[in-house]
């Protein structure tokens, strides 16, 4: 089987791979390689599809910035009416800078610092999702110091296995996230007692790249149970934040449709009269982006041909980190498919983990050819690094036949400029 990019926004016009209506070789000629490319139509379609599935529910969609925090991407979602889920002061600043209203921002994360909490309170965000009882004390003190009341939700760990990759599973009792479900009532009571805190409800996020709604049904069911327990004890519970996690197709997976996910939401928590917050990341941006690279060399490996491309694990870490599969397709597709061959596709970095694909079927590639990695819109650029002093790749956004560079290419000088040599070094 040969790969295909699982998105209608990256398809062939004749033999040339396009982003929407723009031939990718044209972008490469102007921007150089490697580069990330996002489709505005793709972002918009996924957002609208989620919105449609949630119709009738009192829902706020808070896009999880961690999936892709480029200003242009956030601004596109802001224009569609999205809020934001942020997990650091940096992401909070990015959300505000791109035009997300503070009143639609929720702040999640297991290790918020005093400064980040203070920034959140100063900015007047919608709510802080608190992940421990110690954090409640800190938020209370910070709110008292700032003379405000902090609206908080308690993130509960439901002890449900999301049946996804171990490293992105977050709702089992051994995972570091949230407050153990058995502590919900005492923790909520503590939040209600502490000065300058207004407990608004509960939050949950059980993992990422879920391919089945059953874990959601189990987790949201447990959440609903806790709402009843809290209400029976006289607490007000106005809001439920259900996190993100809906999976996407990388290869041949069939992720839940937003409608199926929404049906589970309706069935489990729909009747509680709570406002609902959603924190989708990957399902909104994952298939609206690709990474484009150029072939540097093709050599005979010990087992099969190896194509060395100019993107590496510093640009797209997911294969090295999670053994993730990303489709790889040629930018120019030969008409005949019978002479396609199996080859490995690797980056230039000096470790064997810098391998994108083993035994992938591709047309015979030659130096200079362009290839695209599919499903790279989420957790691609945001996870890039400058390992091997390779500056992070630029990013472009396409709409129709237009494109804009939305993150400039950096240079080695940019990296060096941030460092300095102490004047006492070498002066002996
Ligand atoms: N909300 C919270 C509290 C989260 O921790 C996450 C993701 C999300 C929302 C968004 O989840 P999504 O809808 O994107 O699945 N780097 C990994 C994924 C890490 C996800 C971390 N948390 C990867 O490349 O697969």
Short mmCIF file of C-alpha atoms and ligand atoms in Angstrom, two decimals:
data_model
loop_
_atom_site.label_atom_id
_atom_site.label_comp_id
_atom_site.label_asym_id
_atom_site.label_seq_id
_atom_site.Cartn_x
_atom_site.Cartn_y
_atom_site.Cartn_z
CA UNK A 1 0.00 0.00 0.00
CA UNK A 2 1.25 3.47 -0.79
CA UNK A 3 0.75 6.45 1.48
CA UNK A 4 -1.71 9.25 0.99
CA UNK A 5 -2.02 12.49 2.92
CA UNK A 6 -5.27 12.03 4.86
CA UNK A 7 -6.64 15.46 4.01
CA UNK A 8 -8.52 16.90 1.03
CA UNK A 9 -6.52 20.11 1.40
CA UNK A 10 -3.31 18.44 0.25
CA UNK A 11 -4.06 16.64 -2.96
CA UNK A 12 -2.65 16.29 -6.46
CA UNK A 13 -3.57 18.52 -9.35
CA UNK A 14 -2.35 16.36 -12.19
CA UNK A 15 0.95 15.05 -10.89
CA UNK A 16 1.73 17.98 -8.55
CA UNK A 17 0.92 18.01 -4.86
CA UNK A 18 -0.88 21.21 -3.87
CA UNK A 19 -1.85 22.90 -0.66
CA UNK A 20 -5.39 23.94 -1.51
CA UNK A 21 -4.81 25.34 -5.02
CA UNK A 22 -1.15 26.22 -4.57
CA UNK A 23 1.51 23.88 -6.00
CA UNK A 24 3.90 23.01 -3.19
CA UNK A 25 7.02 23.13 -5.39
CA UNK A 26 6.27 26.86 -5.88
CA UNK A 27 6.27 27.41 -2.13
CA UNK A 28 9.48 25.41 -1.74
CA UNK A 29 11.15 27.49 -4.44
CA UNK A 30 10.34 30.66 -2.54
CA UNK A 31 10.72 29.58 1.09
CA UNK A 32 13.30 26.82 0.86
CA UNK A 33 13.04 23.51 2.69
CA UNK A 34 12.11 22.13 5.11
CA UNK A 35 8.92 24.03 5.92
CA UNK A 36 5.59 23.46 7.59
CA UNK A 37 2.51 24.27 5.56
CA UNK A 38 -0.98 24.82 6.99
CA UNK A 39 -4.26 25.02 5.11
CA UNK A 40 -6.69 27.67 6.33
CA UNK A 41 -9.54 25.75 4.69
CA UNK A 42 -8.51 22.66 6.65
CA UNK A 43 -8.47 24.48 9.99
CA UNK A 44 -11.80 26.06 9.23
CA UNK A 45 -13.45 22.83 8.13
CA UNK A 46 -12.47 20.92 11.25
CA UNK A 47 -13.55 23.76 13.55
CA UNK A 48 -16.90 24.08 11.81
CA UNK A 49 -17.44 20.33 11.94
CA UNK A 50 -16.88 20.27 15.69
CA UNK A 51 -19.08 23.30 16.18
CA UNK A 52 -21.86 21.65 14.16
CA UNK A 53 -21.59 18.43 16.18
CA UNK A 54 -21.92 20.41 19.42
CA UNK A 55 -24.97 22.35 18.25
CA UNK A 56 -27.50 22.76 21.02
CA UNK A 57 -25.01 22.14 23.80
CA UNK A 58 -23.91 25.12 25.94
CA UNK A 59 -20.37 24.66 24.64
CA UNK A 60 -17.23 26.79 24.50
CA UNK A 61 -14.49 25.39 22.28
CA UNK A 62 -11.11 26.29 23.77
CA UNK A 63 -8.52 25.34 21.16
CA UNK A 64 -5.56 23.60 22.85
CA UNK A 65 -2.67 25.80 21.81
CA UNK A 66 -0.09 23.16 22.61
CA UNK A 67 -0.96 21.38 19.36
CA UNK A 68 0.09 24.36 17.24
CA UNK A 69 0.65 27.79 18.71
CA UNK A 70 1.59 29.75 15.61
CA UNK A 71 0.00 33.20 15.80
CA UNK A 72 -1.69 32.78 12.42
CA UNK A 73 -3.24 29.48 13.46
CA UNK A 74 -4.51 30.90 16.74
CA UNK A 75 -5.79 34.02 14.96
CA UNK A 76 -7.69 31.84 12.48
CA UNK A 77 -9.43 30.06 15.35
CA UNK A 78 -10.03 33.37 17.15
CA UNK A 79 -11.86 34.59 14.04
CA UNK A 80 -13.96 31.46 14.04
CA UNK A 81 -14.99 32.26 17.60
CA UNK A 82 -12.78 29.86 19.51
CA UNK A 83 -11.40 30.28 22.98
CA UNK A 84 -8.09 28.80 24.08
CA UNK A 85 -6.75 26.17 26.42
CA UNK A 86 -3.26 27.21 27.56
CA UNK A 87 -0.72 25.41 29.72
CA UNK A 88 1.92 28.06 30.34
CA UNK A 89 2.36 31.80 30.67
CA UNK A 90 3.88 31.72 27.19
CA UNK A 91 0.81 30.13 25.68
CA UNK A 92 -1.41 32.58 27.55
CA UNK A 93 0.51 35.47 26.01
CA UNK A 94 0.27 33.89 22.59
CA UNK A 95 -3.50 33.43 22.90
CA UNK A 96 -4.03 37.04 23.95
CA UNK A 97 -1.65 38.36 21.28
CA UNK A 98 -3.57 36.49 18.56
CA UNK A 99 -6.88 37.98 19.66
CA UNK A 100 -8.51 35.30 21.82
CA UNK A 101 -10.67 37.12 24.39
CA UNK A 102 -9.45 36.55 27.96
CA UNK A 103 -12.95 35.48 28.96
CA UNK A 104 -12.61 32.45 26.67
CA UNK A 105 -9.25 31.23 27.96
CA UNK A 106 -8.80 28.32 30.36
CA UNK A 107 -5.45 27.55 31.97
CA UNK A 108 -4.61 23.86 32.48
CA UNK A 109 -1.39 22.20 33.61
CA UNK A 110 0.08 20.26 36.45
CA UNK A 111 2.85 22.71 37.37
CA UNK A 112 1.75 26.31 37.11
CA UNK A 113 4.18 28.75 38.72
CA UNK A 114 3.26 31.64 41.00
CA UNK A 115 4.11 34.07 38.19
CA UNK A 116 1.95 32.22 35.67
CA UNK A 117 -1.00 32.19 38.08
CA UNK A 118 -0.53 35.92 38.72
CA UNK A 119 -0.47 36.57 34.96
CA UNK A 120 -3.66 34.54 34.51
CA UNK A 121 -5.41 36.51 37.26
CA UNK A 122 -4.22 39.85 35.90
CA UNK A 123 -5.43 38.91 32.44
CA UNK A 124 -8.90 38.03 33.72
CA UNK A 125 -9.13 34.63 32.05
CA UNK A 126 -12.24 32.49 32.26
CA UNK A 127 -10.89 29.87 34.66
CA UNK A 128 -7.88 28.10 36.07
CA UNK A 129 -8.08 24.30 36.01
CA UNK A 130 -6.43 23.37 39.29
CA UNK A 131 -4.63 20.03 39.45
CA UNK A 132 -3.77 19.66 43.15
CA UNK A 133 -4.91 20.81 46.55
CA UNK A 134 -1.59 22.64 47.03
CA UNK A 135 -2.30 24.61 43.85
CA UNK A 136 -5.63 25.70 45.35
CA UNK A 137 -3.72 27.35 48.21
CA UNK A 138 -1.39 29.10 45.81
CA UNK A 139 -4.20 30.40 43.58
CA UNK A 140 -6.13 31.58 46.63
CA UNK A 141 -3.11 33.49 47.95
CA UNK A 142 -2.35 34.99 44.54
CA UNK A 143 -5.97 36.06 44.08
CA UNK A 144 -6.03 37.64 47.55
CA UNK A 145 -2.79 39.48 46.70
CA UNK A 146 -4.30 40.77 43.47
CA UNK A 147 -7.61 41.66 45.11
CA UNK A 148 -9.63 39.43 42.77
CA UNK A 149 -11.69 36.28 42.99
CA UNK A 150 -10.27 33.42 40.94
CA UNK A 151 -12.72 31.19 39.12
CA UNK A 152 -11.33 27.66 39.37
CA UNK A 153 -12.31 24.22 38.17
CA UNK A 154 -10.84 21.09 39.70
CA UNK A 155 -9.22 18.72 37.26
CA UNK A 156 -10.16 15.24 38.34
CA UNK A 157 -8.21 12.10 37.48
CA UNK A 158 -10.96 9.56 36.78
CA UNK A 159 -8.69 6.49 36.59
CA UNK A 160 -9.82 5.56 33.10
CA UNK A 161 -7.47 4.12 30.49
CA UNK A 162 -7.83 6.07 27.24
CA UNK A 163 -6.30 3.13 25.32
CA UNK A 164 -3.88 5.30 23.45
CA UNK A 165 -0.08 5.57 23.41
CA UNK A 166 1.30 5.19 26.93
CA UNK A 167 3.09 8.55 26.82
CA UNK A 168 -0.05 10.52 25.99
CA UNK A 169 -2.43 8.73 28.33
CA UNK A 170 -3.30 11.09 31.17
CA UNK A 171 -6.32 9.80 33.07
CA UNK A 172 -5.07 6.64 34.79
CA UNK A 173 -4.47 6.79 38.51
CA UNK A 174 -0.71 6.37 38.05
CA UNK A 175 -0.59 9.42 35.74
CA UNK A 176 0.60 12.73 37.18
CA UNK A 177 -2.53 14.66 36.21
CA UNK A 178 -5.42 15.96 38.25
CA UNK A 179 -6.82 15.28 41.67
CA UNK A 180 -7.61 11.63 42.48
CA UNK A 181 -11.31 11.10 41.92
CA UNK A 182 -11.79 9.93 45.51
CA UNK A 183 -10.64 13.37 46.72
CA UNK A 184 -13.17 15.35 44.65
CA UNK A 185 -15.52 16.27 47.49
CA UNK A 186 -12.89 17.29 50.09
CA UNK A 187 -10.91 19.23 47.48
CA UNK A 188 -14.02 21.04 46.25
CA UNK A 189 -15.01 21.84 49.84
CA UNK A 190 -11.54 23.25 50.42
CA UNK A 191 -11.81 25.40 47.30
CA UNK A 192 -15.18 26.69 48.53
CA UNK A 193 -13.68 27.56 51.94
CA UNK A 194 -10.51 29.26 50.76
CA UNK A 195 -10.64 33.04 50.37
CA UNK A 196 -10.80 34.62 46.91
CA UNK A 197 -11.70 31.36 45.14
CA UNK A 198 -14.91 30.65 43.29
CA UNK A 199 -15.14 26.97 42.39
CA UNK A 200 -17.01 26.74 39.11
CA UNK A 201 -16.90 23.05 38.40
CA UNK A 202 -14.79 20.11 37.31
CA UNK A 203 -12.36 19.41 34.49
CA UNK A 204 -10.91 16.30 32.92
CA UNK A 205 -8.61 15.24 30.08
CA UNK A 206 -7.91 11.53 29.78
CA UNK A 207 -5.47 11.44 26.91
CA UNK A 208 -4.76 12.24 23.31
CA UNK A 209 -5.28 10.47 19.96
CA UNK A 210 -8.28 8.49 21.22
CA UNK A 211 -9.69 6.21 18.56
CA UNK A 212 -12.65 4.95 20.53
CA UNK A 213 -15.37 6.79 22.46
CA UNK A 214 -15.73 4.09 25.14
CA UNK A 215 -13.11 5.64 27.46
CA UNK A 216 -14.92 8.98 27.15
CA UNK A 217 -18.19 7.33 28.10
CA UNK A 218 -16.55 5.82 31.19
CA UNK A 219 -14.73 9.01 32.22
CA UNK A 220 -17.60 11.44 31.60
CA UNK A 221 -19.89 9.03 33.45
CA UNK A 222 -17.60 9.25 36.46
CA UNK A 223 -17.53 13.01 36.16
CA UNK A 224 -21.34 13.13 36.18
CA UNK A 225 -21.34 10.99 39.33
CA UNK A 226 -19.03 13.48 41.03
CA UNK A 227 -21.30 16.37 40.04
CA UNK A 228 -24.18 14.60 41.81
CA UNK A 229 -22.03 13.97 44.89
CA UNK A 230 -20.97 17.62 45.05
CA UNK A 231 -24.48 18.92 44.54
CA UNK A 232 -25.85 16.56 47.21
CA UNK A 233 -23.31 18.11 49.58
CA UNK A 234 -24.68 21.57 48.76
CA UNK A 235 -22.04 22.75 46.28
CA UNK A 236 -22.79 24.58 43.10
CA UNK A 237 -21.31 23.02 39.95
CA UNK A 238 -21.81 25.23 36.92
CA UNK A 239 -19.14 24.15 34.48
CA UNK A 240 -17.59 20.96 33.13
CA UNK A 241 -14.41 21.02 31.06
CA UNK A 242 -14.17 17.79 29.11
CA UNK A 243 -10.64 18.23 27.72
CA UNK A 244 -9.61 17.17 24.24
CA UNK A 245 -8.17 14.01 22.80
CA UNK A 246 -10.25 13.04 19.76
CA UNK A 247 -7.90 11.21 17.42
CA UNK A 248 -7.16 11.70 13.73
CA UNK A 249 -6.17 9.49 10.80
CA UNK A 250 -2.43 9.25 10.27
CA UNK A 251 -2.47 6.07 8.20
CA UNK A 252 -5.65 4.01 8.17
CA UNK A 253 -7.13 4.64 11.63
CA UNK A 254 -10.82 5.43 11.88
CA UNK A 255 -11.17 8.06 14.59
CA UNK A 256 -14.52 8.78 16.19
CA UNK A 257 -16.59 11.30 14.29
CA UNK A 258 -17.30 14.51 16.19
CA UNK A 259 -20.98 13.48 16.11
CA UNK A 260 -20.19 10.22 17.93
CA UNK A 261 -18.14 12.08 20.50
CA UNK A 262 -20.90 14.66 20.97
CA UNK A 263 -23.46 11.87 21.39
CA UNK A 264 -21.42 10.49 24.30
CA UNK A 265 -21.24 13.98 25.80
CA UNK A 266 -25.02 14.38 25.54
CA UNK A 267 -25.64 10.96 26.99
CA UNK A 268 -23.30 11.32 29.99
CA UNK A 269 -23.24 14.97 31.04
CA UNK A 270 -25.76 16.64 28.73
CA UNK A 271 -28.56 16.62 31.26
CA UNK A 272 -26.66 18.19 34.16
CA UNK A 273 -27.35 21.80 33.23
CA UNK A 274 -23.64 22.64 33.17
CA UNK A 275 -21.79 24.91 30.75
CA UNK A 276 -19.38 22.75 28.79
CA UNK A 277 -15.80 23.51 27.78
CA UNK A 278 -13.92 21.50 25.16
CA UNK A 279 -10.16 21.56 24.62
CA UNK A 280 -9.49 20.01 21.20
CA UNK A 281 -6.04 20.33 19.70
CA UNK A 282 -5.00 17.60 17.29
CA UNK A 283 -8.47 17.04 15.82
CA UNK A 284 -8.59 20.69 14.70
CA UNK A 285 -5.08 21.13 13.27
CA UNK A 286 -3.46 17.71 12.79
CA UNK A 287 -4.61 17.08 9.26
CA UNK A 288 -4.56 20.73 8.27
CA UNK A 289 -0.77 20.70 8.12
CA UNK A 290 2.14 18.96 6.41
CA UNK A 291 5.91 19.16 6.57
CA UNK A 292 7.71 19.51 3.25
CA UNK A 293 11.30 18.38 2.84
CA UNK A 294 13.79 17.86 0.04
CA UNK A 295 15.70 14.69 -0.69
CA UNK A 296 19.44 15.19 -0.17
CA UNK A 297 20.79 11.76 -0.99
CA UNK A 298 19.58 8.33 -1.91
CA UNK A 299 21.96 5.57 -0.99
CA UNK A 300 22.04 1.79 -0.90
CA UNK A 301 21.43 0.76 2.67
CA UNK A 302 22.39 -2.66 3.99
CA UNK A 303 18.85 -3.85 3.48
CA UNK A 304 17.07 -1.39 1.19
CA UNK A 305 17.55 2.09 -0.26
CA UNK A 306 17.75 4.97 2.22
CA UNK A 307 16.52 8.45 1.31
CA UNK A 308 18.14 11.16 3.41
CA UNK A 309 15.94 14.26 3.52
CA UNK A 310 16.62 17.75 4.85
CA UNK A 311 14.02 17.54 7.64
CA UNK A 312 14.96 15.72 10.81
CA UNK A 313 13.72 14.68 14.23
CA UNK A 314 14.37 18.23 15.44
CA UNK A 315 11.64 19.35 12.99
CA UNK A 316 9.18 16.48 13.50
CA UNK A 317 9.87 14.60 16.71
CA UNK A 318 6.83 12.30 16.76
CA UNK A 319 8.33 9.31 14.90
CA UNK A 320 11.38 9.31 17.18
CA UNK A 321 9.37 9.94 20.37
CA UNK A 322 6.29 7.80 19.89
CA UNK A 323 7.15 5.62 16.88
CA UNK A 324 4.43 7.64 15.19
CA UNK A 325 3.47 6.98 11.58
CA UNK A 326 3.29 9.96 9.23
CA UNK A 327 2.38 9.39 5.60
CA UNK A 328 5.16 10.34 3.17
CA UNK A 329 4.28 11.27 -0.38
CA UNK A 330 6.22 12.69 -3.31
CA UNK A 331 5.46 16.27 -4.38
CA UNK A 332 5.55 15.09 -7.98
CA UNK A 333 3.71 11.82 -8.41
CA UNK A 334 4.88 9.68 -11.29
CA UNK A 335 2.11 8.37 -13.48
CA UNK A 336 3.25 4.76 -13.28
CA UNK A 337 3.03 3.22 -9.83
CA UNK A 338 4.51 -0.21 -10.63
CA UNK A 339 8.13 0.76 -10.10
CA UNK A 340 7.60 2.15 -6.60
CA UNK A 341 10.08 0.69 -4.15
CA UNK A 342 10.38 0.20 -0.43
CA UNK A 343 12.86 2.54 1.20
CA UNK A 344 13.77 4.04 4.54
CA UNK A 345 13.35 7.78 4.97
CA UNK A 346 15.72 9.40 7.43
CA UNK A 347 16.94 12.82 8.53
CA UNK A 348 20.51 14.09 8.79
CA UNK A 349 20.77 14.02 12.60
CA UNK A 350 23.48 11.92 14.15
CA UNK A 351 21.41 9.22 15.78
CA UNK A 352 19.54 6.26 14.40
CA UNK A 353 16.33 7.46 16.04
CA UNK A 354 16.25 10.17 13.38
CA UNK A 355 14.28 7.83 11.14
CA UNK A 356 10.90 8.85 9.76
CA UNK A 357 9.97 5.61 8.05
CA UNK A 358 11.21 2.09 7.49
CA UNK A 359 10.33 0.16 4.33
CA UNK A 360 7.96 2.82 3.02
CA UNK A 361 6.70 2.46 -0.57
CA UNK A 362 7.75 5.47 -2.60
CA UNK A 363 8.60 6.16 -6.20
CA UNK A 364 12.32 6.04 -6.94
CA UNK A 365 13.52 9.32 -5.43
CA UNK A 366 16.45 11.44 -6.55
CA UNK A 367 18.32 14.26 -4.84
CA UNK A 368 16.32 17.47 -5.15
CA UNK A 369 12.93 15.77 -5.11
CA UNK A 370 10.37 17.08 -2.64
CA UNK A 371 8.40 14.92 -0.23
CA UNK A 372 5.60 15.81 2.16
CA UNK A 373 4.90 14.32 5.57
CA UNK A 374 1.19 14.15 6.29
CA UNK A 375 -0.75 14.94 9.47
CA UNK A 376 1.97 17.27 10.73
CA UNK A 377 -0.23 20.20 11.74
CA UNK A 378 -0.45 19.11 15.37
CA UNK A 379 2.53 18.52 17.64
CA UNK A 380 4.88 19.14 14.73
CA UNK A 381 6.42 22.59 14.72
CA UNK A 382 5.60 23.18 18.40
CA UNK A 383 7.76 20.22 19.41
CA UNK A 384 10.68 21.17 17.21
CA UNK A 385 14.08 22.00 18.63
CA UNK A 386 17.41 23.27 17.42
CA UNK A 387 19.23 19.97 18.02
CA UNK A 388 22.38 19.67 15.95
CA UNK A 389 22.11 23.47 15.65
CA UNK A 390 19.43 23.04 13.05
CA UNK A 391 17.19 26.11 13.35
CA UNK A 392 13.47 25.27 13.58
CA UNK A 393 11.75 25.17 10.20
CA UNK A 394 9.64 28.09 8.94
CA UNK A 395 5.87 27.85 8.69
CA UNK A 396 3.55 29.00 5.93
CA UNK A 397 -0.21 29.30 5.78
CA UNK A 398 -2.10 28.77 2.54
CA UNK A 399 -5.54 29.97 1.56
CA UNK A 400 -6.68 29.17 -1.97
CA UNK A 401 -3.82 30.26 -4.21
CA UNK A 402 -2.25 32.57 -1.62
CA UNK A 403 0.34 31.83 0.97
CA UNK A 404 2.14 33.75 3.66
CA UNK A 405 5.20 32.91 5.71
CA UNK A 406 3.81 32.88 9.24
CA UNK A 407 7.08 32.04 10.95
CA UNK A 408 10.30 33.14 9.36
CA UNK A 409 13.23 30.83 8.79
CA UNK A 410 15.77 31.27 11.54
CA UNK A 411 19.49 31.10 11.01
CA UNK A 412 22.42 29.74 12.97
CA UNK A 413 23.24 33.36 13.83
CA UNK A 414 19.85 33.68 15.54
CA UNK A 415 20.81 30.72 17.71
CA UNK A 416 24.30 31.98 18.46
CA UNK A 417 23.04 35.46 19.30
CA UNK A 418 21.15 34.13 22.32
CA UNK A 419 24.32 32.71 23.87
CA UNK A 420 27.39 34.36 25.31
CA UNK A 421 30.86 33.46 26.44
CA UNK A 422 31.71 34.69 29.96
CA UNK A 423 34.46 37.30 29.84
CA UNK A 424 36.39 35.30 32.49
CA UNK A 425 36.57 32.27 30.25
CA UNK A 426 39.94 31.84 28.68
CA UNK A 427 41.25 35.02 30.28
CA UNK A 428 43.57 33.13 32.70
N1 LIG B 1 -6.27 19.50 27.19
C1 LIG B 1 -5.26 19.06 27.97
C2 LIG B 1 -5.29 19.31 29.41
C3 LIG B 1 -4.19 18.37 27.38
O1 LIG B 1 -3.19 17.92 28.15
C4 LIG B 1 -4.16 18.14 25.97
C5 LIG B 1 -3.07 17.43 25.34
C6 LIG B 1 -5.24 18.64 25.22
C7 LIG B 1 -6.29 19.31 25.87
C8 LIG B 1 -5.32 18.49 23.73
O2 LIG B 1 -5.41 17.15 23.35
P1 LIG B 1 -5.66 16.78 21.81
O3 LIG B 1 -7.05 17.19 21.45
O4 LIG B 1 -4.64 17.48 21.01
O5 LIG B 1 -5.47 15.31 21.79
N2 LIG B 1 2.78 15.43 21.84
C9 LIG B 1 1.81 14.37 21.77
C10 LIG B 1 0.46 14.80 22.26
C11 LIG B 1 0.45 15.36 23.66
C12 LIG B 1 -0.92 15.78 24.15
C13 LIG B 1 -0.84 16.44 25.46
N3 LIG B 1 -2.06 16.96 25.98
C14 LIG B 1 1.76 13.84 20.34
O6 LIG B 1 2.50 14.30 19.49
O7 LIG B 1 1.00 12.90 20.06
#
